[in-house]
């Protein structure tokens, strides 16, 4: 057993953060002494290791807890996918470094924004999240992906929808034209990915603004503020269902 200070020293995670993880139920101590000291065994440390890997992949704490607490969660399978996702990020960072060095070498700003595209990472991340959760939505998604599905074409159509919604930014989110596009977005997700219930749709809207990479991709497609506009319009749409 290790005290919270010993765990902090071993892992580099602050005592304050460990206390917070305990408070939200993400990493409760194995034992609490009569004097109120938190103690952690090796099982707790392995859970902390999983948490830290997910944090490196920028998963919100709430999602990490939901994933780790599922009875069907498979740590070894998740680790394999975490490695693949980390390798994608490593590749992306390497491309950014090479791009920056090329600018430094030439002394001019090259107009190439393809290197900033993280859509491959985001797609893999979304698939991995669903699979780790062993959700009905993932099973449905997997079935649709295996039926002659053109991933690139679908992604292109999805981003075009965001582009069309972004073009309506001057209208109120509750405007009929905006709401029709939001309805089309929900229908598109249901047709090509998984059944997009009002609850899931709301969650997607939140994710579009909370995850900076999703926000950047949506704003790149539809113009600055598109992610926030879509989120607000989804809220209006779901409140009517």
XYZ file of C-alpha atoms in Angstrom:
241
model
C 0.000 0.000 0.000
C 1.161 3.521 -0.810
C 0.070 6.815 0.696
C -1.243 9.602 -1.512
C 2.091 11.419 -1.181
C 3.992 8.305 -2.228
C 1.698 7.821 -5.242
C 2.190 11.471 -6.154
C 5.975 11.115 -5.979
C 5.909 7.872 -7.987
C 3.615 9.089 -10.775
C 4.129 12.852 -10.913
C 0.398 13.395 -10.340
C -0.171 16.087 -7.744
C -1.768 15.264 -4.393
C -4.486 17.775 -5.206
C -5.289 15.964 -8.469
C -5.418 12.594 -6.697
C -7.824 14.067 -4.153
C -9.968 15.349 -7.039
C -9.954 11.933 -8.724
C -11.184 10.451 -5.452
C -13.882 13.111 -5.040
C -15.397 12.401 -8.476
C -15.142 8.623 -8.085
C -12.539 8.229 -10.812
C -9.793 6.827 -8.574
C -10.986 6.031 -5.052
C -8.267 4.853 -2.653
C -8.100 1.162 -1.843
C -8.352 1.952 1.811
C -8.812 4.953 4.094
C -7.267 4.680 7.550
C -9.007 5.725 10.742
C -6.864 8.844 10.651
C -8.228 9.664 7.185
C -5.128 8.765 5.148
C -5.723 7.439 1.632
C -3.876 4.232 0.686
C -3.499 2.775 -2.803
C -2.632 -0.789 -3.848
C -1.250 -2.036 -7.177
C -4.738 -2.431 -8.673
C -5.430 1.249 -8.003
C -2.077 2.172 -9.557
C -2.901 0.186 -12.690
C -6.188 2.077 -12.912
C -4.275 5.343 -12.481
C -1.973 4.288 -15.322
C -5.000 3.778 -17.581
C -6.368 7.163 -16.525
C -3.093 8.891 -17.374
C -2.973 7.260 -20.815
C -6.507 8.435 -21.537
C -5.584 11.924 -20.311
C -2.628 11.994 -22.713
C -5.174 11.290 -25.440
C -7.231 14.249 -24.130
C -10.248 12.267 -22.976
C -12.444 14.179 -20.488
C -12.435 12.757 -16.940
C -16.158 11.985 -17.119
C -15.662 9.819 -20.214
C -12.656 8.066 -18.695
C -14.681 7.117 -15.626
C -17.554 5.810 -17.757
C -15.139 3.702 -19.841
C -13.216 2.231 -16.909
C -16.355 1.453 -14.911
C -18.049 -0.583 -17.624
C -18.210 -4.305 -16.723
C -17.206 -5.208 -20.293
C -14.132 -2.955 -20.336
C -11.106 -4.907 -21.606
C -7.840 -3.238 -20.436
C -5.600 -5.175 -22.840
C -7.719 -4.343 -25.893
C -7.969 -0.710 -24.818
C -4.190 -0.550 -24.390
C -3.681 -1.823 -27.945
C -5.964 0.874 -29.299
C -4.376 3.516 -27.078
C -1.008 2.629 -28.600
C -2.414 2.932 -32.127
C -3.932 6.301 -31.309
C -0.692 7.520 -29.719
C 1.171 6.408 -32.857
C -1.240 8.443 -34.999
C -0.588 11.472 -32.814
C 3.159 10.839 -32.988
C 2.942 10.721 -36.786
C 0.908 13.937 -36.821
C 3.398 15.754 -34.567
C 6.289 14.548 -36.753
C 4.577 15.997 -39.820
C 4.052 19.313 -38.020
C 7.726 19.443 -37.010
C 8.853 18.740 -40.586
C 6.457 21.404 -41.874
C 7.743 23.986 -39.390
C 11.367 23.182 -40.232
C 10.617 23.597 -43.926
C 9.208 27.062 -43.242
C 12.286 27.883 -41.165
C 14.579 26.644 -43.923
C 12.846 28.547 -46.726
C 12.214 31.649 -44.655
C 8.683 32.000 -46.040
C 5.231 31.023 -44.841
C 3.985 28.195 -47.042
C 0.217 28.167 -47.570
C -0.334 24.510 -46.713
C -2.964 23.716 -44.096
C -3.348 20.013 -44.844
C -0.700 19.235 -42.232
C -3.038 20.548 -39.516
C -5.812 18.102 -40.434
C -6.558 15.784 -37.492
C -9.647 14.122 -38.966
C -7.947 10.697 -39.103
C -7.118 10.907 -35.412
C -10.599 12.110 -34.512
C -12.278 9.352 -36.487
C -10.149 6.682 -34.845
C -10.699 8.249 -31.436
C -14.485 8.232 -31.865
C -14.449 4.598 -32.962
C -12.200 3.591 -30.068
C -14.359 5.409 -27.521
C -17.427 3.563 -28.700
C -15.696 0.196 -28.793
C -14.188 0.549 -25.333
C -17.682 1.247 -24.084
C -19.048 -1.813 -25.941
C -22.139 0.217 -26.736
C -25.105 -0.655 -28.902
C -24.209 2.421 -30.969
C -20.776 0.986 -31.736
C -22.234 -2.350 -32.804
C -24.576 -0.510 -35.149
C -21.726 1.670 -36.399
C -19.535 -1.370 -37.057
C -22.323 -3.048 -39.008
C -22.828 0.013 -41.207
C -19.099 0.440 -41.798
C -18.883 -3.121 -43.053
C -21.621 -2.786 -45.653
C -19.722 -1.207 -48.558
C -19.345 2.053 -46.677
C -17.053 4.705 -48.216
C -15.550 6.384 -45.144
C -13.936 9.257 -47.037
C -17.087 10.059 -48.990
C -19.217 9.952 -45.838
C -16.788 12.209 -43.977
C -16.804 14.634 -46.898
C -20.625 14.734 -46.902
C -20.691 15.268 -43.145
C -18.259 18.181 -43.306
C -20.291 19.665 -46.151
C -23.328 19.616 -43.855
C -21.371 21.574 -41.256
C -20.306 23.962 -44.006
C -23.952 24.551 -44.957
C -24.948 25.093 -41.319
C -22.046 27.500 -40.814
C -23.249 29.542 -43.786
C -26.426 30.278 -41.813
C -24.610 31.728 -38.790
C -26.307 35.120 -39.219
C -29.694 33.518 -38.439
C -30.916 32.640 -34.932
C -30.283 28.974 -34.005
C -34.073 28.509 -33.783
C -34.685 29.729 -37.327
C -36.536 27.191 -39.472
C -33.784 27.039 -42.104
C -31.177 26.301 -39.427
C -33.375 23.718 -37.729
C -33.970 21.924 -41.029
C -30.204 21.576 -41.488
C -29.828 20.333 -37.907
C -32.537 17.764 -38.587
C -30.639 16.709 -41.700
C -27.466 16.361 -39.599
C -29.184 14.075 -37.100
C -30.667 11.990 -39.914
C -27.258 11.746 -41.612
C -25.602 10.474 -38.430
C -28.369 7.904 -37.939
C -28.120 6.716 -41.536
C -24.341 6.464 -41.739
C -23.094 5.870 -38.191
C -25.575 4.921 -35.442
C -29.053 5.797 -34.183
C -28.680 9.403 -33.081
C -31.173 9.858 -30.245
C -31.836 13.277 -28.722
C -29.560 12.386 -25.795
C -26.708 11.370 -28.075
C -27.274 14.390 -30.312
C -27.036 16.735 -27.317
C -23.836 15.002 -26.264
C -22.365 15.482 -29.726
C -23.242 19.175 -29.595
C -21.379 19.521 -26.303
C -18.408 17.607 -27.656
C -18.191 19.899 -30.690
C -17.334 22.842 -28.417
C -15.568 21.088 -25.516
C -13.053 19.163 -27.616
C -10.812 21.759 -29.268
C -9.948 19.476 -32.164
C -13.583 18.892 -33.068
C -14.191 22.617 -32.671
C -11.281 23.444 -34.972
C -12.469 21.019 -37.665
C -16.037 22.352 -37.606
C -14.876 25.958 -37.624
C -12.539 25.157 -40.496
C -15.432 23.686 -42.462
C -18.092 26.322 -41.788
C -16.164 29.354 -40.592
C -15.287 30.692 -37.154
C -17.995 30.023 -34.577
C -19.597 27.125 -36.460
C -19.081 24.610 -33.640
C -20.766 26.858 -31.079
C -23.571 27.704 -33.520
C -24.202 24.004 -34.219
C -24.223 23.250 -30.496
C -26.810 25.961 -29.807
C -28.964 24.858 -32.737
C -28.840 21.222 -31.556
C -30.011 22.333 -28.098
C -33.009 24.081 -29.668
C -33.740 21.101 -31.903
C -33.599 18.544 -29.074
C -35.714 20.672 -26.754
C -38.597 20.301 -29.218
C -38.405 16.515 -29.400
